[in-house]
Amino acid sequence: MPKVVDHEQRRRELAQAVWRVIRRDGVDHASVRTVATEAGWSPGALRHYFATQSELLAFAMRLVVERIEARIAALDRPIDPRQAVEQVLRELLPLDDERRAENEVWLAFTARALIDPELRAQHNEVHDALHQACVSAIETLAAAGLANAGPAKSLQAERLHALTDGLAVHTALRPDLMPPDQIVAVMRLHLDGLDNEAGLAEPTANA
Amino acid sequence: MPKVVDHEQRRRELAQAVWRVIRRDGVDHASVRTVATEAGWSPGALRHYFATQSELLAFAMRLVVERIEARIAALDRPIDPRQAVEQVLRELLPLDDERRAENEVWLAFTARALIDPELRAQHNEVHDALHQACVSAIETLAAAGLANAGPAKSLQAERLHALTDGLAVHTALRPDLMPPDQIVAVMRLHLDGLDNEAGLAEPTANA
């Protein structure tokens, strides 16, 4: 082993091994041992990155966030605001094998965060980042007259966020009922609905 | 012990013990052992009802479905269709301590169904029953001109169902951000949106 370890390079190597295991075996069968074998590392060498199943999930979740951020950063943003919003939402939805694997990591991580306080802070960060993406989507649409801005803006963002997460849960549990075109059709119906609401007076925030 | 066991009576007793344990310790700390102690039964006597943690969750989930069905059956249905729909949706949302406990059972059960094939069939049943409740809600609203019936009816039901489940997940994980009035406000915003869509598009006859 070289004296100076290229930490970033090793992390990338490991990330690729983690992702191969998740794609091949499913997130629930990914273990510290299988990842070590896949990477050709000793279990001890993994310890710097993760030592337990919870830490493996935390690592995988960071990976998912990085993957989504990289895809969104690489998008050629269309000028049309509705298309721009749809494009970002598509990166968050389980529309192909890669994004379905990401979705399963997110759901396993979410379920684990419910009972593991150590994952809670990271879960909250991911939740808040997704919520912020929904706030931005509503702001983009509202600025173009395609959604209703106003006192209900934060409720609109929560509505879009809850819809997105609900679709993700349904796809993970009932993939047979949720092919990609069904997911996209529901999302488009929602964006059409926001567009319709844009013409109305500001909705009353009931909160 | 009497020779003839009143099975229904014993099941009710046990259900009450399971619910007391879930309310006191949380669903993730409810175990076959703690439930046996709470009920004053021997672990062996429980075996007829559940023997493992997965079966305990399955039992608790059936309990949640029964509780929700009983509450909905007991509702005085208002004549106003929008109020009737809101009333049913409120029974499905985690708006008080009892329904938050039910919500946590549902989420733990959902997470477990993801990795436990034995729970999958029961999960699908619960999912389909909730989906059917959303189909009925959309049909009730559409019949009153408060939502768009037509070819998109099943997409509208999925949209409402995903929104409901997304709100449930968010409440379980971020209770601080999701007080009951926030959940109700998002749901009302959605129902207002459906109402608005009803006026703008032509419902087709062959829905």
Short mmCIF file of C-alpha atoms in Angstrom, two decimals:
data_model
loop_
_atom_site.label_atom_id
_atom_site.label_comp_id
_atom_site.label_asym_id
_atom_site.label_seq_id
_atom_site.Cartn_x
_atom_site.Cartn_y
_atom_site.Cartn_z
CA MET A 1 0.00 0.00 0.00
CA PRO A 2 1.42 3.42 -0.87
CA LYS A 3 2.43 5.58 2.05
CA VAL A 4 0.19 8.43 0.99
CA VAL A 5 -3.34 7.16 0.47
CA ASP A 6 -5.40 9.06 -2.07
CA HIS A 7 -8.48 9.26 0.09
CA GLU A 8 -10.78 10.57 -2.63
CA GLN A 9 -9.65 7.91 -5.09
CA ARG A 10 -10.20 5.14 -2.52
CA ARG A 11 -13.62 6.52 -1.65
CA ARG A 12 -14.61 6.49 -5.33
CA GLU A 13 -13.40 2.89 -5.69
CA LEU A 14 -15.38 1.88 -2.64
CA ALA A 15 -18.46 3.77 -3.79
CA GLN A 16 -18.39 1.84 -7.07
CA ALA A 17 -18.11 -1.47 -5.18
CA VAL A 18 -21.02 -0.52 -2.90
CA TRP A 19 -23.14 0.37 -5.91
CA ARG A 20 -22.31 -2.88 -7.76
CA VAL A 21 -23.34 -4.90 -4.67
CA ILE A 22 -26.58 -2.94 -4.25
CA ARG A 23 -27.47 -3.39 -7.92
CA ARG A 24 -26.63 -7.10 -7.89
CA ASP A 25 -27.87 -8.22 -4.45
CA GLY A 26 -30.33 -5.49 -3.41
CA VAL A 27 -29.72 -2.98 -0.64
CA ASP A 28 -30.96 -5.33 2.07
CA HIS A 29 -28.36 -7.93 1.21
CA ALA A 30 -25.49 -5.46 0.99
CA SER A 31 -23.27 -6.06 4.01
CA VAL A 32 -19.87 -4.85 5.18
CA ARG A 33 -18.53 -8.32 4.29
CA THR A 34 -19.95 -8.47 0.73
CA VAL A 35 -18.74 -4.95 -0.01
CA ALA A 36 -15.23 -5.75 1.30
CA THR A 37 -15.12 -8.85 -0.94
CA GLU A 38 -16.42 -6.88 -3.94
CA ALA A 39 -13.84 -4.12 -3.46
CA GLY A 40 -11.02 -6.59 -2.76
CA TRP A 41 -10.35 -4.81 0.54
CA SER A 42 -9.89 -6.23 4.01
CA PRO A 43 -12.81 -5.55 6.34
CA GLY A 44 -10.36 -3.48 8.41
CA ALA A 45 -9.64 -1.18 5.48
CA LEU A 46 -13.38 -0.46 5.20
CA ARG A 47 -13.60 0.76 8.77
CA HIS A 48 -12.57 4.26 7.83
CA TYR A 49 -15.68 4.51 5.66
CA PHE A 50 -18.18 2.32 7.51
CA ALA A 51 -18.06 -0.46 10.10
CA THR A 52 -21.71 -1.37 10.59
CA GLN A 53 -24.82 -1.99 8.52
CA SER A 54 -26.20 1.41 9.58
CA GLU A 55 -23.00 3.16 8.51
CA LEU A 56 -23.06 1.26 5.20
CA LEU A 57 -26.59 2.58 4.62
CA ALA A 58 -25.46 6.10 5.57
CA PHE A 59 -22.59 5.82 3.07
CA ALA A 60 -24.92 4.50 0.36
CA MET A 61 -27.38 7.33 1.02
CA ARG A 62 -24.62 9.96 0.64
CA LEU A 63 -23.77 8.24 -2.63
CA VAL A 64 -27.37 8.51 -3.84
CA VAL A 65 -27.46 12.23 -3.01
CA GLU A 66 -24.17 12.77 -4.89
CA ARG A 67 -25.48 10.83 -7.91
CA ILE A 68 -28.69 12.87 -8.05
CA GLU A 69 -26.84 16.17 -7.58
CA ALA A 70 -24.37 15.27 -10.33
CA ARG A 71 -27.18 14.39 -12.76
CA ILE A 72 -29.08 17.59 -12.00
CA ALA A 73 -25.90 19.69 -12.35
CA ALA A 74 -25.23 18.07 -15.74
CA LEU A 75 -28.69 18.87 -17.13
CA ASP A 76 -29.01 21.28 -20.00
CA ARG A 77 -31.69 23.45 -18.47
CA PRO A 78 -34.43 24.07 -20.99
CA ILE A 79 -35.72 27.64 -21.13
CA ASP A 80 -39.32 26.51 -20.69
CA PRO A 81 -39.95 26.57 -16.90
CA ARG A 82 -42.43 23.70 -16.89
CA GLN A 83 -39.96 21.51 -18.80
CA ALA A 84 -37.15 22.56 -16.47
CA VAL A 85 -39.20 21.53 -13.41
CA GLU A 86 -40.25 18.24 -14.99
CA GLN A 87 -36.63 17.46 -15.81
CA VAL A 88 -35.50 17.92 -12.21
CA LEU A 89 -38.45 15.92 -10.81
CA ARG A 90 -37.64 13.07 -13.18
CA GLU A 91 -34.18 12.79 -11.63
CA LEU A 92 -35.84 12.28 -8.22
CA LEU A 93 -38.33 9.63 -9.37
CA PRO A 94 -37.65 5.87 -9.80
CA LEU A 95 -38.02 5.82 -13.60
CA ASP A 96 -35.23 3.39 -14.55
CA ASP A 97 -33.17 0.62 -12.96
CA GLU A 98 -30.54 3.02 -11.61
CA ARG A 99 -33.08 5.34 -10.03
CA ARG A 100 -35.08 2.37 -8.71
CA ALA A 101 -31.91 1.19 -6.92
CA GLU A 102 -31.45 4.72 -5.54
CA ASN A 103 -35.08 4.70 -4.45
CA GLU A 104 -34.63 1.43 -2.59
CA VAL A 105 -31.57 2.83 -0.79
CA TRP A 106 -33.61 5.91 0.18
CA LEU A 107 -36.52 3.81 1.49
CA ALA A 108 -34.28 1.41 3.43
CA PHE A 109 -32.42 4.41 4.85
CA THR A 110 -35.71 6.13 5.76
CA ALA A 111 -37.07 3.03 7.46
CA ARG A 112 -33.81 2.61 9.38
CA ALA A 113 -33.75 6.30 10.42
CA LEU A 114 -37.11 5.73 12.08
CA ILE A 115 -35.47 3.45 14.67
CA ASP A 116 -31.80 4.48 14.54
CA PRO A 117 -31.13 7.91 16.10
CA GLU A 118 -27.63 7.98 14.55
CA LEU A 119 -29.14 8.14 11.05
CA ARG A 120 -31.76 10.71 11.99
CA ALA A 121 -29.64 13.84 11.43
CA GLN A 122 -28.52 12.65 8.00
CA HIS A 123 -32.10 11.69 7.14
CA ASN A 124 -33.28 15.17 8.10
CA GLU A 125 -30.61 16.72 5.84
CA VAL A 126 -31.73 14.61 2.87
CA HIS A 127 -35.38 15.37 3.63
CA ASP A 128 -34.65 19.11 3.81
CA ALA A 129 -32.66 19.04 0.55
CA LEU A 130 -35.55 17.33 -1.26
CA HIS A 131 -37.99 19.76 0.31
CA GLN A 132 -35.83 22.66 -0.90
CA ALA A 133 -35.88 21.19 -4.43
CA CYS A 134 -39.70 21.23 -4.24
CA VAL A 135 -39.71 24.84 -2.96
CA SER A 136 -37.53 25.80 -5.95
CA ALA A 137 -39.84 23.96 -8.34
CA ILE A 138 -42.89 25.82 -7.00
CA GLU A 139 -41.01 29.16 -7.16
CA THR A 140 -39.94 28.50 -10.76
CA LEU A 141 -43.52 27.64 -11.76
CA ALA A 142 -45.02 30.55 -9.83
CA ALA A 143 -42.60 33.04 -11.42
CA ALA A 144 -43.82 31.84 -14.82
CA GLY A 145 -47.49 32.01 -13.81
CA LEU A 146 -47.72 28.21 -13.79
CA ALA A 147 -48.48 27.83 -10.09
CA ASN A 148 -50.03 29.90 -7.37
CA ALA A 149 -47.45 31.79 -5.30
CA GLY A 150 -48.69 33.37 -2.12
CA PRO A 151 -49.06 32.47 1.51
CA ALA A 152 -49.65 28.84 0.54
CA LYS A 153 -46.28 28.50 -1.23
CA SER A 154 -44.75 26.39 1.53
CA LEU A 155 -47.88 24.20 1.60
CA GLN A 156 -47.59 23.76 -2.18
CA ALA A 157 -43.97 22.66 -1.74
CA GLU A 158 -44.94 20.17 0.98
CA ARG A 159 -47.75 18.89 -1.26
CA LEU A 160 -45.32 18.30 -4.15
CA HIS A 161 -42.73 16.75 -1.81
CA ALA A 162 -45.26 14.39 -0.18
CA LEU A 163 -46.57 13.38 -3.61
CA THR A 164 -43.02 12.62 -4.83
CA ASP A 165 -42.18 10.56 -1.75
CA GLY A 166 -45.53 8.76 -1.87
CA LEU A 167 -44.92 7.78 -5.50
CA ALA A 168 -41.44 6.56 -4.50
CA VAL A 169 -42.84 4.37 -1.70
CA HIS A 170 -45.56 2.96 -3.96
CA THR A 171 -43.03 2.15 -6.69
CA ALA A 172 -40.75 0.32 -4.26
CA LEU A 173 -43.60 -1.76 -2.82
CA ARG A 174 -45.85 -2.20 -5.87
CA PRO A 175 -43.53 -1.99 -8.90
CA ASP A 176 -46.11 -3.96 -10.90
CA LEU A 177 -48.68 -1.16 -10.49
CA MET A 178 -46.20 1.68 -11.01
CA PRO A 179 -44.41 1.46 -14.36
CA PRO A 180 -42.46 4.62 -15.30
CA ASP A 181 -45.20 5.97 -17.59
CA GLN A 182 -47.71 5.79 -14.74
CA ILE A 183 -45.38 7.70 -12.39
CA VAL A 184 -44.76 10.37 -15.04
CA ALA A 185 -48.49 10.62 -15.83
CA VAL A 186 -49.36 11.28 -12.16
CA MET A 187 -46.61 13.90 -11.88
CA ARG A 188 -47.80 15.63 -15.08
CA LEU A 189 -51.41 15.58 -13.85
CA HIS A 190 -50.18 17.32 -10.71
CA LEU A 191 -48.21 19.97 -12.63
CA ASP A 192 -51.24 20.55 -14.89
CA GLY A 193 -53.30 20.99 -11.72
CA LEU A 194 -50.86 23.57 -10.31
CA ASP A 195 -51.09 25.41 -13.62
CA ASN A 196 -54.89 25.48 -13.36
CA GLU A 197 -54.71 26.82 -9.80
CA ALA A 198 -52.41 29.64 -10.93
CA GLY A 199 -55.38 31.43 -12.42
CA LEU A 200 -57.27 31.56 -9.15
CA ALA A 201 -57.11 34.02 -6.30
CA GLU A 202 -54.54 33.03 -3.69
CA PRO A 203 -55.70 29.92 -1.89
CA THR A 204 -56.36 30.45 1.78
CA ALA A 205 -53.76 28.88 4.02
CA ASN A 206 -55.78 26.97 6.56
CA ALA A 207 -52.83 26.55 8.91
CA MET B 1 -58.61 -22.24 31.85
CA PRO B 2 -62.13 -23.04 30.58
CA LYS B 3 -62.46 -25.95 28.22
CA VAL B 4 -64.03 -23.88 25.49
CA VAL B 5 -61.84 -20.88 24.74
CA ASP B 6 -63.70 -17.83 23.50
CA HIS B 7 -61.33 -17.14 20.63
CA GLU B 8 -62.77 -13.73 19.78
CA GLN B 9 -62.64 -12.60 23.41
CA ARG B 10 -59.02 -13.73 23.76
CA ARG B 11 -58.07 -12.01 20.52
CA ARG B 12 -59.64 -8.76 21.75
CA GLU B 13 -57.74 -9.05 25.05
CA LEU B 14 -54.51 -9.63 23.19
CA ALA B 15 -55.18 -6.80 20.75
CA GLN B 16 -55.62 -4.43 23.69
CA ALA B 17 -52.33 -5.59 25.19
CA VAL B 18 -50.51 -5.17 21.85
CA TRP B 19 -51.91 -1.66 21.52
CA ARG B 20 -50.91 -0.69 25.09
CA VAL B 21 -47.34 -1.88 24.42
CA ILE B 22 -47.15 -0.01 21.09
CA ARG B 23 -48.46 3.20 22.68
CA ARG B 24 -46.09 2.92 25.68
CA ASP B 25 -42.88 1.55 24.09
CA GLY B 26 -43.25 2.33 20.39
CA VAL B 27 -43.80 -0.27 17.68
CA ASP B 28 -40.10 -1.03 17.31
CA HIS B 29 -39.81 -2.04 20.94
CA ALA B 30 -42.93 -4.19 20.92
CA SER B 31 -41.80 -7.81 21.11
CA VAL B 32 -43.48 -11.17 21.61
CA ARG B 33 -42.03 -11.17 25.13
CA THR B 34 -43.25 -7.69 26.16
CA VAL B 35 -46.72 -8.39 24.77
CA ALA B 36 -46.92 -11.72 26.63
CA THR B 37 -45.96 -9.98 29.88
CA GLU B 38 -48.45 -7.16 29.27
CA ALA B 39 -51.29 -9.60 28.53
CA GLY B 40 -50.32 -11.87 31.43
CA TRP B 41 -50.11 -14.80 29.03
CA SER B 42 -47.40 -17.40 28.59
CA PRO B 43 -45.36 -16.97 25.41
CA GLY B 44 -46.77 -20.35 24.35
CA ALA B 45 -50.33 -19.05 24.58
CA LEU B 46 -49.42 -16.26 22.15
CA ARG B 47 -48.27 -18.68 19.49
CA HIS B 48 -51.77 -19.13 18.12
CA TYR B 49 -51.78 -15.40 17.27
CA PHE B 50 -48.12 -14.68 16.50
CA ALA B 51 -44.75 -16.27 17.24
CA THR B 52 -42.26 -13.91 15.61
CA GLN B 53 -41.63 -10.18 15.33
CA SER B 54 -42.91 -10.24 11.72
CA GLU B 55 -46.12 -11.97 12.79
CA LEU B 56 -46.53 -9.47 15.63
CA LEU B 57 -46.29 -6.66 13.07
CA ALA B 58 -48.79 -8.44 10.82
CA PHE B 59 -51.18 -8.79 13.80
CA ALA B 60 -50.71 -5.10 14.71
CA MET B 61 -51.36 -4.06 11.11
CA ARG B 62 -54.62 -6.04 11.00
CA LEU B 63 -55.53 -4.24 14.22
CA VAL B 64 -54.85 -0.84 12.61
CA VAL B 65 -57.05 -1.70 9.62
CA GLU B 66 -59.86 -2.82 11.96
CA ARG B 67 -59.55 0.37 14.00
CA ILE B 68 -59.73 2.59 10.92
CA GLU B 69 -62.64 0.62 9.43
CA ALA B 70 -64.55 0.83 12.73
CA ARG B 71 -64.04 4.60 12.94
CA ILE B 72 -65.12 5.14 9.34
CA ALA B 73 -68.18 2.89 9.81
CA ALA B 74 -69.16 4.90 12.91
CA LEU B 75 -69.01 8.27 11.12
CA ASP B 76 -72.17 10.27 10.68
CA ARG B 77 -71.76 10.93 6.97
CA PRO B 78 -72.42 14.59 6.25
CA ILE B 79 -74.53 15.30 3.18
CA ASP B 80 -71.91 17.68 1.77
CA PRO B 81 -69.66 15.49 -0.44
CA ARG B 82 -66.51 17.55 0.17
CA GLN B 83 -67.02 17.28 3.94
CA ALA B 84 -67.70 13.56 3.63
CA VAL B 85 -64.43 13.02 1.76
CA GLU B 86 -62.45 15.18 4.20
CA GLN B 87 -63.89 13.24 7.11
CA VAL B 88 -62.74 9.88 5.69
CA LEU B 89 -59.28 11.22 4.79
CA ARG B 90 -58.87 12.55 8.33
CA GLU B 91 -59.30 9.01 9.66
CA LEU B 92 -56.35 7.91 7.49
CA LEU B 93 -54.00 10.74 8.48
CA PRO B 94 -51.83 10.91 11.64
CA LEU B 95 -53.70 13.79 13.29
CA ASP B 96 -53.65 12.67 16.94
CA ASP B 97 -51.68 10.35 19.21
CA GLU B 98 -53.80 7.29 18.37
CA ARG B 99 -53.52 7.81 14.62
CA ARG B 100 -49.80 8.63 14.93
CA ALA B 101 -49.32 5.24 16.63
CA GLU B 102 -51.31 3.62 13.80
CA ASN B 103 -49.15 5.48 11.29
CA GLU B 104 -45.97 4.18 12.90
CA VAL B 105 -47.29 0.62 12.76
CA TRP B 106 -48.11 1.12 9.06
CA LEU B 107 -44.65 2.51 8.28
CA ALA B 108 -42.81 -0.20 10.23
CA PHE B 109 -44.99 -2.80 8.51
CA THR B 110 -44.33 -1.23 5.09
CA ALA B 111 -40.57 -1.14 5.68
CA ARG B 112 -40.63 -4.76 6.83
CA ALA B 113 -42.74 -5.86 3.82
CA LEU B 114 -39.98 -4.53 1.59
CA ILE B 115 -37.63 -7.29 2.81
CA ASP B 116 -40.02 -9.93 4.16
CA PRO B 117 -41.92 -11.80 1.42
CA GLU B 118 -44.31 -13.27 4.04
CA LEU B 119 -45.69 -9.80 4.78
CA ARG B 120 -45.92 -8.79 1.14
CA ALA B 121 -49.38 -10.23 0.40
CA GLN B 122 -50.89 -8.57 3.49
CA HIS B 123 -49.14 -5.31 2.59
CA ASN B 124 -50.61 -5.44 -0.90
CA GLU B 125 -54.09 -5.95 0.58
CA VAL B 126 -53.73 -2.91 2.83
CA HIS B 127 -52.30 -0.88 -0.06
CA ASP B 128 -55.20 -1.88 -2.30
CA ALA B 129 -57.80 -1.06 0.38
CA LEU B 130 -56.31 2.43 0.85
CA HIS B 131 -56.17 2.86 -2.90
CA GLN B 132 -59.84 1.89 -3.14
CA ALA B 133 -60.69 4.49 -0.47
CA CYS B 134 -58.97 7.09 -2.69
CA VAL B 135 -60.87 5.88 -5.78
CA SER B 136 -64.14 6.27 -3.81
CA ALA B 137 -63.12 9.75 -2.66
CA ILE B 138 -62.44 10.85 -6.25
CA GLU B 139 -65.73 9.30 -7.43
CA THR B 140 -67.68 11.07 -4.68
CA LEU B 141 -66.08 14.40 -5.55
CA ALA B 142 -66.49 13.88 -9.31
CA ALA B 143 -70.19 13.00 -8.94
CA ALA B 144 -70.65 16.34 -7.17
CA GLY B 145 -68.64 18.25 -9.79
CA LEU B 146 -65.80 18.78 -7.30
CA ALA B 147 -63.18 16.79 -9.20
CA ASN B 148 -62.53 15.80 -12.75
CA ALA B 149 -63.92 12.39 -13.64
CA GLY B 150 -62.79 10.98 -16.94
CA PRO B 151 -59.93 8.97 -18.28
CA ALA B 152 -57.62 10.39 -15.61
CA LYS B 153 -59.76 9.10 -12.72
CA SER B 154 -57.38 6.31 -11.75
CA LEU B 155 -54.42 8.70 -11.99
CA GLN B 156 -56.28 11.12 -9.71
CA ALA B 157 -56.83 8.31 -7.21
CA GLU B 158 -53.13 7.38 -7.31
CA ARG B 159 -52.22 11.05 -6.90
CA LEU B 160 -54.41 11.34 -3.78
CA HIS B 161 -53.14 8.02 -2.43
CA ALA B 162 -49.46 8.96 -2.96
CA LEU B 163 -50.04 12.35 -1.34
CA THR B 164 -51.67 10.71 1.69
CA ASP B 165 -48.87 8.17 2.10
CA GLY B 166 -46.20 10.84 1.57
CA LEU B 167 -47.75 12.99 4.31
CA ALA B 168 -47.81 9.92 6.57
CA VAL B 169 -44.10 9.20 5.96
CA HIS B 170 -43.18 12.86 6.53
CA THR B 171 -45.16 12.99 9.79
CA ALA B 172 -43.49 9.84 11.13
CA LEU B 173 -39.99 11.11 10.31
CA ARG B 174 -40.38 14.87 10.84
CA PRO B 175 -43.17 15.25 13.42
CA ASP B 176 -41.73 18.68 14.31
CA LEU B 177 -42.44 19.97 10.79
CA MET B 178 -45.82 18.27 10.44
CA PRO B 179 -48.26 19.31 13.17
CA PRO B 180 -51.88 18.25 12.51
CA ASP B 181 -52.93 21.68 11.19
CA GLN B 182 -50.15 21.54 8.57
CA ILE B 183 -51.25 18.07 7.39
CA VAL B 184 -54.89 19.18 7.17
CA ALA B 185 -53.90 22.39 5.34
CA VAL B 186 -51.99 20.43 2.66
CA MET B 187 -54.91 18.03 2.23
CA ARG B 188 -57.41 20.92 1.91
CA LEU B 189 -55.16 22.66 -0.59
CA HIS B 190 -55.22 19.45 -2.63
CA LEU B 191 -59.01 19.10 -2.46
CA ASP B 192 -59.36 22.79 -3.43
CA GLY B 193 -57.08 22.06 -6.38
CA LEU B 194 -59.20 19.07 -7.49
CA ASP B 195 -62.28 21.29 -7.27
CA ASN B 196 -60.60 23.88 -9.44
CA GLU B 197 -59.58 21.29 -12.04
CA ALA B 198 -63.19 20.10 -12.26
CA GLY B 199 -64.27 23.44 -13.67
CA LEU B 200 -61.57 23.69 -16.28
CA ALA B 201 -61.62 20.41 -18.15
CA GLU B 202 -64.51 18.56 -19.75
CA PRO B 203 -65.24 15.29 -18.02
CA THR B 204 -65.71 12.52 -20.58
CA ALA B 205 -68.66 10.15 -20.37
CA ASN B 206 -66.75 6.90 -20.80
CA ALA B 207 -64.63 7.09 -17.66
#
